mmCIF file of C-alpha atoms and ligand atoms in Angstrom:
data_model
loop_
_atom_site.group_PDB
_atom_site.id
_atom_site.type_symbol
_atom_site.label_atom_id
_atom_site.label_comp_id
_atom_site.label_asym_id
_atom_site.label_seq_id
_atom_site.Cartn_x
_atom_site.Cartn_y
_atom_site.Cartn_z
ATOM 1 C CA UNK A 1098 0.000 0.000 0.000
ATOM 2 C CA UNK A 1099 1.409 3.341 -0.900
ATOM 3 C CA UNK A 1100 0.346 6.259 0.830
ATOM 4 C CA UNK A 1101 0.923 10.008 1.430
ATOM 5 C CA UNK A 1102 2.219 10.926 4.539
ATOM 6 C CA UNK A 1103 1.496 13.485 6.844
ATOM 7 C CA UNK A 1104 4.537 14.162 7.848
ATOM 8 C CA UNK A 1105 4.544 16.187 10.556
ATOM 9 C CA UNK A 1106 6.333 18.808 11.677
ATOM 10 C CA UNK A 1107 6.818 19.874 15.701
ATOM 11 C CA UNK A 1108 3.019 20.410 15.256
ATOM 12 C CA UNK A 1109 2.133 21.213 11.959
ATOM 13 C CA UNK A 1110 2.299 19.117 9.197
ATOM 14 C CA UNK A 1111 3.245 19.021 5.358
ATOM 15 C CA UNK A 1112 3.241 16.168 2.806
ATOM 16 C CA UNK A 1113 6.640 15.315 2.620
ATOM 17 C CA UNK A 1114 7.215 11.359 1.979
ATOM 18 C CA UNK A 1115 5.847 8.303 1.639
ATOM 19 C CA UNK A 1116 5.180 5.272 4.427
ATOM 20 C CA UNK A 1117 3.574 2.067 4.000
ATOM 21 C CA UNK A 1118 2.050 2.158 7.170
ATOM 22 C CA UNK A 1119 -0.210 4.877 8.605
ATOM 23 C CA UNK A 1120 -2.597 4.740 11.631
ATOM 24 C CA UNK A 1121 -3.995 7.361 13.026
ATOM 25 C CA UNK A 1122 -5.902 6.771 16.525
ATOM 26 C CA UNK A 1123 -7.023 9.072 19.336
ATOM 27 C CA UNK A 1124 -5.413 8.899 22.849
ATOM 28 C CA UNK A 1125 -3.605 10.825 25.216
ATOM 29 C CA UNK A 1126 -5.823 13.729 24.339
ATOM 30 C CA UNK A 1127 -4.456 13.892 20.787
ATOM 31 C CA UNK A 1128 -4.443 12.861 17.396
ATOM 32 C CA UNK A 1129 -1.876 9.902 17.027
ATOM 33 C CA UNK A 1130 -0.457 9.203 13.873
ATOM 34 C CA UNK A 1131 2.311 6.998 12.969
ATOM 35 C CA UNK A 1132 3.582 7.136 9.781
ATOM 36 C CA UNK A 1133 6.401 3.817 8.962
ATOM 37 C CA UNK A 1134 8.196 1.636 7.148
ATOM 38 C CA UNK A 1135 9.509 -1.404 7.135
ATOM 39 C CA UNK A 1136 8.855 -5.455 6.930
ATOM 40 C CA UNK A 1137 6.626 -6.394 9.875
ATOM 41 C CA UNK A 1138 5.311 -2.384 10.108
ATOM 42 C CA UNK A 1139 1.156 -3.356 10.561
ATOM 43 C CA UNK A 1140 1.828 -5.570 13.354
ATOM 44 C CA UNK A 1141 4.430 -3.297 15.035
ATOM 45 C CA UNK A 1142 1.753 -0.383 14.749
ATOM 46 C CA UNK A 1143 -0.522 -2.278 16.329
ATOM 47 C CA UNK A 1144 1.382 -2.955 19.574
ATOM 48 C CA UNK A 1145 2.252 0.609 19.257
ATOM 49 C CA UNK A 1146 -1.249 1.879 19.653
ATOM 50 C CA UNK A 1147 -2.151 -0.769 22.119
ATOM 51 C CA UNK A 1148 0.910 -0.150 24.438
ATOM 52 C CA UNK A 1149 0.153 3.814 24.133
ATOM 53 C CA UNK A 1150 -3.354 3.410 25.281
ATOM 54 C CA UNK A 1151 -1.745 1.513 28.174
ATOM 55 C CA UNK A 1152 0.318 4.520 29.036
ATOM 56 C CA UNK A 1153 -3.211 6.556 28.711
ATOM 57 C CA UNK A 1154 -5.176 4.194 31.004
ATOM 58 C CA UNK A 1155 -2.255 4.582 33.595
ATOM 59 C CA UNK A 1156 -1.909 8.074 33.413
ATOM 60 C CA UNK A 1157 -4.837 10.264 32.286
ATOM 61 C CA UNK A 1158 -6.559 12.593 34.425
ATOM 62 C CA UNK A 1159 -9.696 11.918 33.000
ATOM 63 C CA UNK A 1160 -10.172 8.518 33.710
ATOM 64 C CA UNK A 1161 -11.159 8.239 37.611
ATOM 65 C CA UNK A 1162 -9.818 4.695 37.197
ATOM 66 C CA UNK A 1163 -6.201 6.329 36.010
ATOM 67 C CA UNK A 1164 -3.673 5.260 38.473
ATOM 68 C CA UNK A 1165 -2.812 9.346 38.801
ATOM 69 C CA UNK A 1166 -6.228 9.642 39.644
ATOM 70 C CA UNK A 1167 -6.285 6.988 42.057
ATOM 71 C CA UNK A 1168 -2.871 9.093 43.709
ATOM 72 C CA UNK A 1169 -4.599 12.048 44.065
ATOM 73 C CA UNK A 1170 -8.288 10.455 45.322
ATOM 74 C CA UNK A 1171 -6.019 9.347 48.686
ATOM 75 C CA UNK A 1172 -3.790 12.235 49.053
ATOM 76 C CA UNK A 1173 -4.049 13.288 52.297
ATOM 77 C CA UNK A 1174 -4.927 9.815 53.300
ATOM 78 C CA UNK A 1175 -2.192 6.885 52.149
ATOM 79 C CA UNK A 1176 -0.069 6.331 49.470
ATOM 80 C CA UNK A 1177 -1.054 4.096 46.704
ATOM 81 C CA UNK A 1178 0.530 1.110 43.885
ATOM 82 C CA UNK A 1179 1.653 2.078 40.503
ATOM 83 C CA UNK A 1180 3.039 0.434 37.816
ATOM 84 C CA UNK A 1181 7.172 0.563 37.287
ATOM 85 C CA UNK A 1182 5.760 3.025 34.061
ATOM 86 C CA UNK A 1183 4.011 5.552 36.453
ATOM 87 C CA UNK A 1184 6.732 5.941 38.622
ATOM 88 C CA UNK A 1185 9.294 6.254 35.629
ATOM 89 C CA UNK A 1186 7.147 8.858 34.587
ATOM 90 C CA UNK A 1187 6.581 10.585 38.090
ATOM 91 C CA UNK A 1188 10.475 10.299 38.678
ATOM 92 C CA UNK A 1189 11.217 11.811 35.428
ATOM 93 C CA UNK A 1190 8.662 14.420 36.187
ATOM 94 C CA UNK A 1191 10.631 15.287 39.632
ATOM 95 C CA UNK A 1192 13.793 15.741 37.702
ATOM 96 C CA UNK A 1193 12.570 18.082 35.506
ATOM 97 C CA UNK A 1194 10.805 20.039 37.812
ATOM 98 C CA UNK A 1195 14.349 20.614 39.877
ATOM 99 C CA UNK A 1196 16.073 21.403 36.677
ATOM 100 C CA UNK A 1197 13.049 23.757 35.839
ATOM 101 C CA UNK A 1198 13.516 25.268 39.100
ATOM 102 C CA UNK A 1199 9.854 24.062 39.883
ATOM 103 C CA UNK A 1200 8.482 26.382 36.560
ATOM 104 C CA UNK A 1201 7.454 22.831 34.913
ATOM 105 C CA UNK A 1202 5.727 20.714 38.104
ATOM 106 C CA UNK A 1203 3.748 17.655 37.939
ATOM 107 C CA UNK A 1204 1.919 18.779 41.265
ATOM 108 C CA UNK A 1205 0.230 21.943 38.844
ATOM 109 C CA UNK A 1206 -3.368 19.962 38.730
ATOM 110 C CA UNK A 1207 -5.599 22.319 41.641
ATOM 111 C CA UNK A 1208 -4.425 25.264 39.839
ATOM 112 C CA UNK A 1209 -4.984 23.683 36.326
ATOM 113 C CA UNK A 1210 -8.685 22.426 37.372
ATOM 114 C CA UNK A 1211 -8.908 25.889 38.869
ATOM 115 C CA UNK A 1212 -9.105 27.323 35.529
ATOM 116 C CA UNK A 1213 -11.198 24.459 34.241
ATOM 117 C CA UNK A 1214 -8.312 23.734 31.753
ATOM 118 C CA UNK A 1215 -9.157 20.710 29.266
ATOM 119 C CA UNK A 1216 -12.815 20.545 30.607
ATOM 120 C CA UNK A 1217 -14.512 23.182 28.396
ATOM 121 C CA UNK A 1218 -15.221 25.332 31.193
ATOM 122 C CA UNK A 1219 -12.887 27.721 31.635
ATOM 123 C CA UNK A 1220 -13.097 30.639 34.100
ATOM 124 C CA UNK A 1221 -11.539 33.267 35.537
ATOM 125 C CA UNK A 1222 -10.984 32.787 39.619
ATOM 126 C CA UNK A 1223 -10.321 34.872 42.116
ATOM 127 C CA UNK A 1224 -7.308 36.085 43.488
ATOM 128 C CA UNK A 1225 -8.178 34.008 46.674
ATOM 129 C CA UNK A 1226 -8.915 30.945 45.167
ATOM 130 C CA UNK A 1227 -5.617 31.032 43.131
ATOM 131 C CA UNK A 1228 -3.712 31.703 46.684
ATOM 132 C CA UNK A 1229 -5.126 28.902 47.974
ATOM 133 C CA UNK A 1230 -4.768 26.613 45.212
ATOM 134 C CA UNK A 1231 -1.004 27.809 44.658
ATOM 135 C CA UNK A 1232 -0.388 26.508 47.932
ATOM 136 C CA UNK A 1233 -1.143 23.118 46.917
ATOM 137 C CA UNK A 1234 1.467 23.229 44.045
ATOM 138 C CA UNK A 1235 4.845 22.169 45.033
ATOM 139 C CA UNK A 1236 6.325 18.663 43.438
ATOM 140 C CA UNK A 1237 8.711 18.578 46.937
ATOM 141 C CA UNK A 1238 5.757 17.440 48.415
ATOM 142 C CA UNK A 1239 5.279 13.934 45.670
ATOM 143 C CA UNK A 1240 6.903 10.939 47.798
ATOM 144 C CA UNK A 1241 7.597 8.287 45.286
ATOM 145 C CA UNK A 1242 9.242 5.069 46.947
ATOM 146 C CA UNK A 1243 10.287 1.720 45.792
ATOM 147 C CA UNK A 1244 11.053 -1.330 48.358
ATOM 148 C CA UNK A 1245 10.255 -4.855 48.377
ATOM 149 C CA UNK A 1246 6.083 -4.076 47.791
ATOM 150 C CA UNK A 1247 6.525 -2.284 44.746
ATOM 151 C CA UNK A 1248 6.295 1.161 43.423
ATOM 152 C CA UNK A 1249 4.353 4.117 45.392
ATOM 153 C CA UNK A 1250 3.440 7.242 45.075
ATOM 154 C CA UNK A 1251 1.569 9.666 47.739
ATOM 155 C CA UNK A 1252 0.808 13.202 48.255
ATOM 156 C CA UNK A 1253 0.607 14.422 51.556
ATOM 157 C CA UNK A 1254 -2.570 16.940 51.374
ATOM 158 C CA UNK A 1255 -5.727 16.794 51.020
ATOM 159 C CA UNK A 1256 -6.494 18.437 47.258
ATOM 160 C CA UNK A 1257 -3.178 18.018 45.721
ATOM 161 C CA UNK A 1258 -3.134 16.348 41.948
ATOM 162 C CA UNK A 1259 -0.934 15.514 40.181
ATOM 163 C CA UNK A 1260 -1.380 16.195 36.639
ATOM 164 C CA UNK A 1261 1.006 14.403 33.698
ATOM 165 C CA UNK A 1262 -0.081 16.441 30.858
ATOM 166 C CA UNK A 1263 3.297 18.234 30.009
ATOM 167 C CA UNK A 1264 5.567 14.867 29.892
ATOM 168 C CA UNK A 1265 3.184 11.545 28.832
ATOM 169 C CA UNK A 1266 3.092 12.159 25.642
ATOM 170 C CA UNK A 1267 6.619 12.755 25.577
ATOM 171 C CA UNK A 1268 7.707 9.398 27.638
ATOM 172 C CA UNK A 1269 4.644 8.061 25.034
ATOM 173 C CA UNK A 1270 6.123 8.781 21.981
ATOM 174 C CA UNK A 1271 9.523 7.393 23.326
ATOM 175 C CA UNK A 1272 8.275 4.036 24.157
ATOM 176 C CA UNK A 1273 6.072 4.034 20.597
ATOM 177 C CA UNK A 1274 10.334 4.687 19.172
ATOM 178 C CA UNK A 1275 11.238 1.930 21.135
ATOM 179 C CA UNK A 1276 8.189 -0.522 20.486
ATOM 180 C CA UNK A 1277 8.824 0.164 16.743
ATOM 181 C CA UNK A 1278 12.493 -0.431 16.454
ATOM 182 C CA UNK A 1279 11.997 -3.767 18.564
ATOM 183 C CA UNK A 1280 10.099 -4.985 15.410
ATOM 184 C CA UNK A 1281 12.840 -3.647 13.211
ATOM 185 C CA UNK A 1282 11.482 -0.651 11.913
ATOM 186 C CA UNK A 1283 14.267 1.768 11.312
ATOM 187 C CA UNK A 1284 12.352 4.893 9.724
ATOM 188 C CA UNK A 1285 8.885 6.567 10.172
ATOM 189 C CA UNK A 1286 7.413 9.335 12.110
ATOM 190 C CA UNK A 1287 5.731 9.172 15.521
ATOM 191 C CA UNK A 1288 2.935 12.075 15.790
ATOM 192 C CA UNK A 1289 1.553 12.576 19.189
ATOM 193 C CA UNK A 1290 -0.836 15.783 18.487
ATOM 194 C CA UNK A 1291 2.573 17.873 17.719
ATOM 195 C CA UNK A 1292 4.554 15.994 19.750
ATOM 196 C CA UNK A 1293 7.018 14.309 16.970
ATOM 197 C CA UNK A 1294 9.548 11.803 17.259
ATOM 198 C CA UNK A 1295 11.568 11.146 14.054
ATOM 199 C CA UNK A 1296 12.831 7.810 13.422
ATOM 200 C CA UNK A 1297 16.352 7.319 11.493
ATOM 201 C CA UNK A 1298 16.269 9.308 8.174
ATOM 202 C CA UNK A 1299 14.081 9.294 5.600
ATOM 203 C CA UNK A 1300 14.453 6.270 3.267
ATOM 204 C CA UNK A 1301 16.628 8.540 0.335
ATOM 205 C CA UNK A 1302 18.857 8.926 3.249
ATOM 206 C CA UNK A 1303 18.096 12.605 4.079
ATOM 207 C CA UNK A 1304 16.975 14.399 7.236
ATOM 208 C CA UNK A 1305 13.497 14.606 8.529
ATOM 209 C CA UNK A 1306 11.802 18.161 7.694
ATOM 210 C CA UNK A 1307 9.313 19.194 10.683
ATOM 211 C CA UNK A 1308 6.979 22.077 10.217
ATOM 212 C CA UNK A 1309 6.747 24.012 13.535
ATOM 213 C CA UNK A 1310 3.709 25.316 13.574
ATOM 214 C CA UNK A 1311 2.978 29.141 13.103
ATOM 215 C CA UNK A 1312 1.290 30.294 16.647
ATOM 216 C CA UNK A 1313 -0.865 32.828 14.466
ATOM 217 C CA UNK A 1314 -1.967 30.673 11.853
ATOM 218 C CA UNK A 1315 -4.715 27.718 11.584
ATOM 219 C CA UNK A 1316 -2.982 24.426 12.504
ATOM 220 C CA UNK A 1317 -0.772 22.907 10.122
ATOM 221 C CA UNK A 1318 0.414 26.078 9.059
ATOM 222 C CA UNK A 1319 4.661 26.295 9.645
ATOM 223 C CA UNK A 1320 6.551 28.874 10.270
ATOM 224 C CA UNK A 1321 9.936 27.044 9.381
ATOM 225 C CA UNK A 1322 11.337 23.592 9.354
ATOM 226 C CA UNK A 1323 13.742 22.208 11.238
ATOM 227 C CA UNK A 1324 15.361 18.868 9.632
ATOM 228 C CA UNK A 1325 16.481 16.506 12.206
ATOM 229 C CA UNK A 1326 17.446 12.687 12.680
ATOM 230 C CA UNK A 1327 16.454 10.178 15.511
ATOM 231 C CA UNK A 1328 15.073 13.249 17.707
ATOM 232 C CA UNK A 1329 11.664 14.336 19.459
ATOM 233 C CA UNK A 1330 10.434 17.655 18.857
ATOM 234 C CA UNK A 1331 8.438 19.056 20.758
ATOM 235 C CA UNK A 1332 6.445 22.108 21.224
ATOM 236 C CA UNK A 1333 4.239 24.405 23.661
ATOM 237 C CA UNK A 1334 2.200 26.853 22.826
ATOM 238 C CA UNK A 1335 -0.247 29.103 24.672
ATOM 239 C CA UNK A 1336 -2.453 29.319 21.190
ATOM 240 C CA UNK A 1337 -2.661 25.203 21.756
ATOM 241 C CA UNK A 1338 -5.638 25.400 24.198
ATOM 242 C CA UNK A 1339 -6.916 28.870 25.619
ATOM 243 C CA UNK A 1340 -9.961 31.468 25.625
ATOM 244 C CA UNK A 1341 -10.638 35.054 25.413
ATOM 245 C CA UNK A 1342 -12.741 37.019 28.189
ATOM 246 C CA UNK A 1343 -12.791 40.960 27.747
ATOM 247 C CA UNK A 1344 -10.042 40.954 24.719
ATOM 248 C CA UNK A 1345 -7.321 39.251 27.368
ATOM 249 C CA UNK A 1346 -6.797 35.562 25.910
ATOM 250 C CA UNK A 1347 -5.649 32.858 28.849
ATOM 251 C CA UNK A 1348 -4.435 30.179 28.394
ATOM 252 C CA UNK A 1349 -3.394 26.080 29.351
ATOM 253 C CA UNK A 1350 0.235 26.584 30.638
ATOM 254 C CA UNK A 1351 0.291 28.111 34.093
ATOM 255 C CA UNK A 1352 3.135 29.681 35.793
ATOM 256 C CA UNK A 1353 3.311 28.050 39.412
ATOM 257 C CA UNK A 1354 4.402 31.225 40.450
ATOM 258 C CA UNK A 1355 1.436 33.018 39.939
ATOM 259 C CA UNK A 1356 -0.985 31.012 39.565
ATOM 260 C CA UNK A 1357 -1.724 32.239 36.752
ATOM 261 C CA UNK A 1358 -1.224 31.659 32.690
ATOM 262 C CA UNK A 1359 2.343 32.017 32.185
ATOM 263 C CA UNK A 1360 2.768 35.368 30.942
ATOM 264 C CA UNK A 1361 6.725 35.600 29.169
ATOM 265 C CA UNK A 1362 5.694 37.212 26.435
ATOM 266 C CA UNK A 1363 6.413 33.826 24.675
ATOM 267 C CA UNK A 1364 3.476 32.207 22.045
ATOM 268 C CA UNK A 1365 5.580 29.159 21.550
ATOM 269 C CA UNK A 1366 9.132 27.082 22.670
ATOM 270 C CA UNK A 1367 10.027 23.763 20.429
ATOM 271 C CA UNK A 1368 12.405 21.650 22.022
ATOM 272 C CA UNK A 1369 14.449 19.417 19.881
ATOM 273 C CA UNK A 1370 16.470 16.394 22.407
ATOM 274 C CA UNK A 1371 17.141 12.538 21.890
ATOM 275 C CA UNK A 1372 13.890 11.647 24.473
ATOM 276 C CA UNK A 1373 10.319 12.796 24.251
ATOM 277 C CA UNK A 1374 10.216 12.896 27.894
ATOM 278 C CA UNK A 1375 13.084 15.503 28.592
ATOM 279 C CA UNK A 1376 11.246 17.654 25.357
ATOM 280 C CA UNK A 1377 7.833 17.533 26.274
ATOM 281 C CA UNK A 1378 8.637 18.883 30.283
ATOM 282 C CA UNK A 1379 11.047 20.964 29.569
ATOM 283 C CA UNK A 1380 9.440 22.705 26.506
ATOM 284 C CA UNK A 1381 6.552 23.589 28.960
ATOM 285 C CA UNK A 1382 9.260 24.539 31.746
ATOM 286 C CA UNK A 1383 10.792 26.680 29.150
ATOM 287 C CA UNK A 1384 8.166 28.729 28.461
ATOM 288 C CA UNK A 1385 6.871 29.168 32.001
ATOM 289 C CA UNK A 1386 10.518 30.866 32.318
ATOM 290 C CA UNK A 1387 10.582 32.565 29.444
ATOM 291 C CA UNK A 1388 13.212 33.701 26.623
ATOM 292 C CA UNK A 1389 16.406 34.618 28.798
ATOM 293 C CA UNK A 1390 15.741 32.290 31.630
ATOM 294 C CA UNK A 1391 15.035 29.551 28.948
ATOM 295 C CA UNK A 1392 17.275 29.783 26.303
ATOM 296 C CA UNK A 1393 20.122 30.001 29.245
ATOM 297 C CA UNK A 1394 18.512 26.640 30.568
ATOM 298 C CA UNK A 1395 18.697 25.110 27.065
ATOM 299 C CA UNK A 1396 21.799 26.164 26.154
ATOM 300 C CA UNK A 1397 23.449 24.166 29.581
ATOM 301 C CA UNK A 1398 21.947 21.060 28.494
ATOM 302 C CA UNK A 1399 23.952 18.591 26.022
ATOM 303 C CA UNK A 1400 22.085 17.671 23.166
ATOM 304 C CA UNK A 1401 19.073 19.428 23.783
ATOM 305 C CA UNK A 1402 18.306 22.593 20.995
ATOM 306 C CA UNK A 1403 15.293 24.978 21.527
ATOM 307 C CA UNK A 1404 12.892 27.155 18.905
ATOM 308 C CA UNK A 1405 11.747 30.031 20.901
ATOM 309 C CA UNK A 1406 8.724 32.345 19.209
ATOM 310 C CA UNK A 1407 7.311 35.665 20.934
ATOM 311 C CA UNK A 1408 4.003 37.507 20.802
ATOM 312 C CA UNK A 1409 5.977 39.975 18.410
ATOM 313 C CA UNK A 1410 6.941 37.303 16.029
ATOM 314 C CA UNK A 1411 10.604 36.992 17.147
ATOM 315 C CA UNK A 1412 12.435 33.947 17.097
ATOM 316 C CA UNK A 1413 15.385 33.032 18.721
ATOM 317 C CA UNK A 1414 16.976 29.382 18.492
ATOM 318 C CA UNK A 1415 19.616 28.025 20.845
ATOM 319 C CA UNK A 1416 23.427 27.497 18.653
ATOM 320 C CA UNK A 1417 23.573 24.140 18.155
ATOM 321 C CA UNK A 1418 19.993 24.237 15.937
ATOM 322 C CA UNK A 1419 20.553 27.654 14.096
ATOM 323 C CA UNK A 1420 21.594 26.158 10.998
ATOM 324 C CA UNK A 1421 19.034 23.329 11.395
ATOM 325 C CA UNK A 1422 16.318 25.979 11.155
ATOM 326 C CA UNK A 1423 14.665 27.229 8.262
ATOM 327 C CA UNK A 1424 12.409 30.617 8.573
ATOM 328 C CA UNK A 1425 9.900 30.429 5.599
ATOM 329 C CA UNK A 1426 7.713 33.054 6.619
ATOM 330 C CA UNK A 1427 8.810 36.505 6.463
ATOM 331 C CA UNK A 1428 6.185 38.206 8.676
ATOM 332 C CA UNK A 1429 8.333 36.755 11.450
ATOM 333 C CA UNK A 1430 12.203 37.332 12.221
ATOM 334 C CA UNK A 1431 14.896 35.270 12.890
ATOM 335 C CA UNK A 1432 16.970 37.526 15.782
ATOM 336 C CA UNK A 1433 20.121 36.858 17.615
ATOM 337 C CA UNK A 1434 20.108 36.615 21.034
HETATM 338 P P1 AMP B 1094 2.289 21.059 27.304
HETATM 339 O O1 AMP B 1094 1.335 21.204 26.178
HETATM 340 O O2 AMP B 1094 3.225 19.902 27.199
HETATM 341 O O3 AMP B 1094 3.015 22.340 27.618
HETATM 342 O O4 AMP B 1094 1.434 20.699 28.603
HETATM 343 C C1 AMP B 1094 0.402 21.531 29.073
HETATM 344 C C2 AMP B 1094 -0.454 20.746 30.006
HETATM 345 O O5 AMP B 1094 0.307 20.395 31.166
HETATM 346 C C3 AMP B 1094 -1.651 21.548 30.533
HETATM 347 O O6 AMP B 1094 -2.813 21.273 29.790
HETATM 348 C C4 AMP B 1094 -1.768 21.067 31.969
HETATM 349 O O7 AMP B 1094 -2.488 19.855 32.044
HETATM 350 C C5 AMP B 1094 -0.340 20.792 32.363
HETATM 351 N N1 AMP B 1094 0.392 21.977 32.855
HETATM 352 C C6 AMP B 1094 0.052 23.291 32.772
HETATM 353 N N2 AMP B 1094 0.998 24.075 33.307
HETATM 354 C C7 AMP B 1094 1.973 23.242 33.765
HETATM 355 C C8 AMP B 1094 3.223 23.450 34.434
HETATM 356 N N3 AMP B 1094 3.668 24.665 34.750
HETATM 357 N N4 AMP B 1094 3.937 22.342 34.758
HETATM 358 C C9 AMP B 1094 3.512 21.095 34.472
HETATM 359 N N5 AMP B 1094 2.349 20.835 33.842
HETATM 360 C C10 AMP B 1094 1.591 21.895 33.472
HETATM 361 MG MG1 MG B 1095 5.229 19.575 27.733
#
């Protein structure tokens, strides 16, 4: 079967190459699509799918039967049994928020219920309600622990949650990489709603182009195109999920600082590194902190590049990825930092 694929770019996407096996399914809160190639590629989509929705069964908050969920129903009370996969994820989570300095934390979920983030009803609180909720935030708090019972997790207060949204599909699309070269596949593209992960090269031996999608523009419109090999890319954008009250537009990503929507003056940070995991937090992280705390993040991690986009159509991209990156549209600028 030869098809077109959609392949997509660090959230948009563009017709670029061929696979011979697409599937597109809906989990995690996002259109999946894997686009790959190789002998045994139907079967090793198939366990990709199924071992993603296992990841969204364990980790979802909106599934009351999630085992997150079932960590924040006791907090307060006792700690509860995960899987080895939750706490991975949880651990990872911890790590980022240190290296984040606690601008990307797992514990955001009172503040991002709050606002009524990913449930349709949004609203704007109070400044008492976001005190109060802020004080449930802090990821020091999340005791994970690992002895001869298993794996645990617990949260100490009453009406702390912990919410995975910034990193599972990240550690997702790492174990779809890892599912799919198990069964040999050595090229494709792994689309979790924007969150890529590029496989090898592209069978004529070139790079992988990914759109990165223009924060102004309807989705699947790029900006640029950064061409990468065996890398996630990753991006977060306030235009992703938001709504406007009085002309002032909040949105999904919320500074734990505040309280509020992170306000950086940032529309958008791609992060280009070897895991989805490390990507997915830390593009969120990133643009909590914004360009000069962020970029000076980026820039101290090995092997980890970053696209940075402002409100006034700025972009600034860490060294090791400015000759990766391609501007194609002129309404914005490529600056210097
Ligand atoms: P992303 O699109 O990866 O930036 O993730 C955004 C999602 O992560 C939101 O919809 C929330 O569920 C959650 N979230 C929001 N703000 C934060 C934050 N500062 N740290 C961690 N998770 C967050
Ligand atoms: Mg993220």
């Amino acid at each position: 079967m030869i098809v077109i694929v959609l392949v997509l770019g660090g959230c948009s996407s563009k017709r670029d190459d061929a696979a011979n096996c697409i599937v597109e399914e809906y989990l995690l809160g996002a259109d999946i699509i894997l686009s790959v190639e190789g002998k045994n590629d139907q079967k090793a989509c198939a366990d990709t799918v199924q071992r993603i929705s296992e990841i969204q069964n364990r980790m979802t908050i909106h599934n009351p039967g999630s085992e997150i969920m079932n960590i924040n129903k006791y907090a307060g009370e006792k700690k509860v049994f995960i899987s080895g996969d939750t706490f991975f994820v949880l651990e990872q989570a911890l790590i980022f928020a240190e290296l984040t300095g606690g601008s990307f934390d797992p514990t955001i979920g009172p503040l991002v219920k709050l606002w009524g983030i990913g449930t349709g009803n949004y609203r704007i609180p109070g400044e008492d309600e976001i005190r109060e909720h802020k004080l449930l935030v802090d990821y020091h708090n999340l005791m994970l622990s690992c002895d001869g019972d298993g794996y645990t997790a617990y949260l100490p207060r009453k009406g702390q949650v912990v919410d995975l949204g910034a990193i599972a599909k990240g550690y997702a699309g790492d174990e779809a990489r890892r599912i799919l070269i198990n069964h040999g596949i050595e090229r494709g593209i792994i689309n979790l709603g924007g969150n890529v992960v590029a496989l090898g090269r592209k069978k004529d031996g070139s790079l992988w182009r990914v759109g990165i999608q223009n924060p102004m523009a309807p989705r699947g419109t790029y900006l640029g195109i950064v061409q990468v090999e065996d890398k996630a890319v990753v991006t977060s954008g306030g235009y992703e999920r938001n709504f406007i009250k009085d002309g002032q537009r909040y949105h999904h990503i919320i500074d734990p600082g505040t309280g509020h929507p992170a306000d950086s003056g940032l529309i958008s940070v791609t992060i280009i590194a070897g895991q989805g995991v490390e990507a997915d937090a830390l593009s969120t992280g990133a643009y909590v902190l914004g360009l000069i705390r962020g970029i000076e993040l980026i820039e101290s991690l090995p092997g980890v590049e970053a696209i940075f986009i402002t409100e006034n159509k700025k972009i600034y991209t860490t060294g090791g990825i400015r000759d990766c990156f391609q501007l194609t549209d002129r309404d914005y600028s490529h600056e210097e930092i």
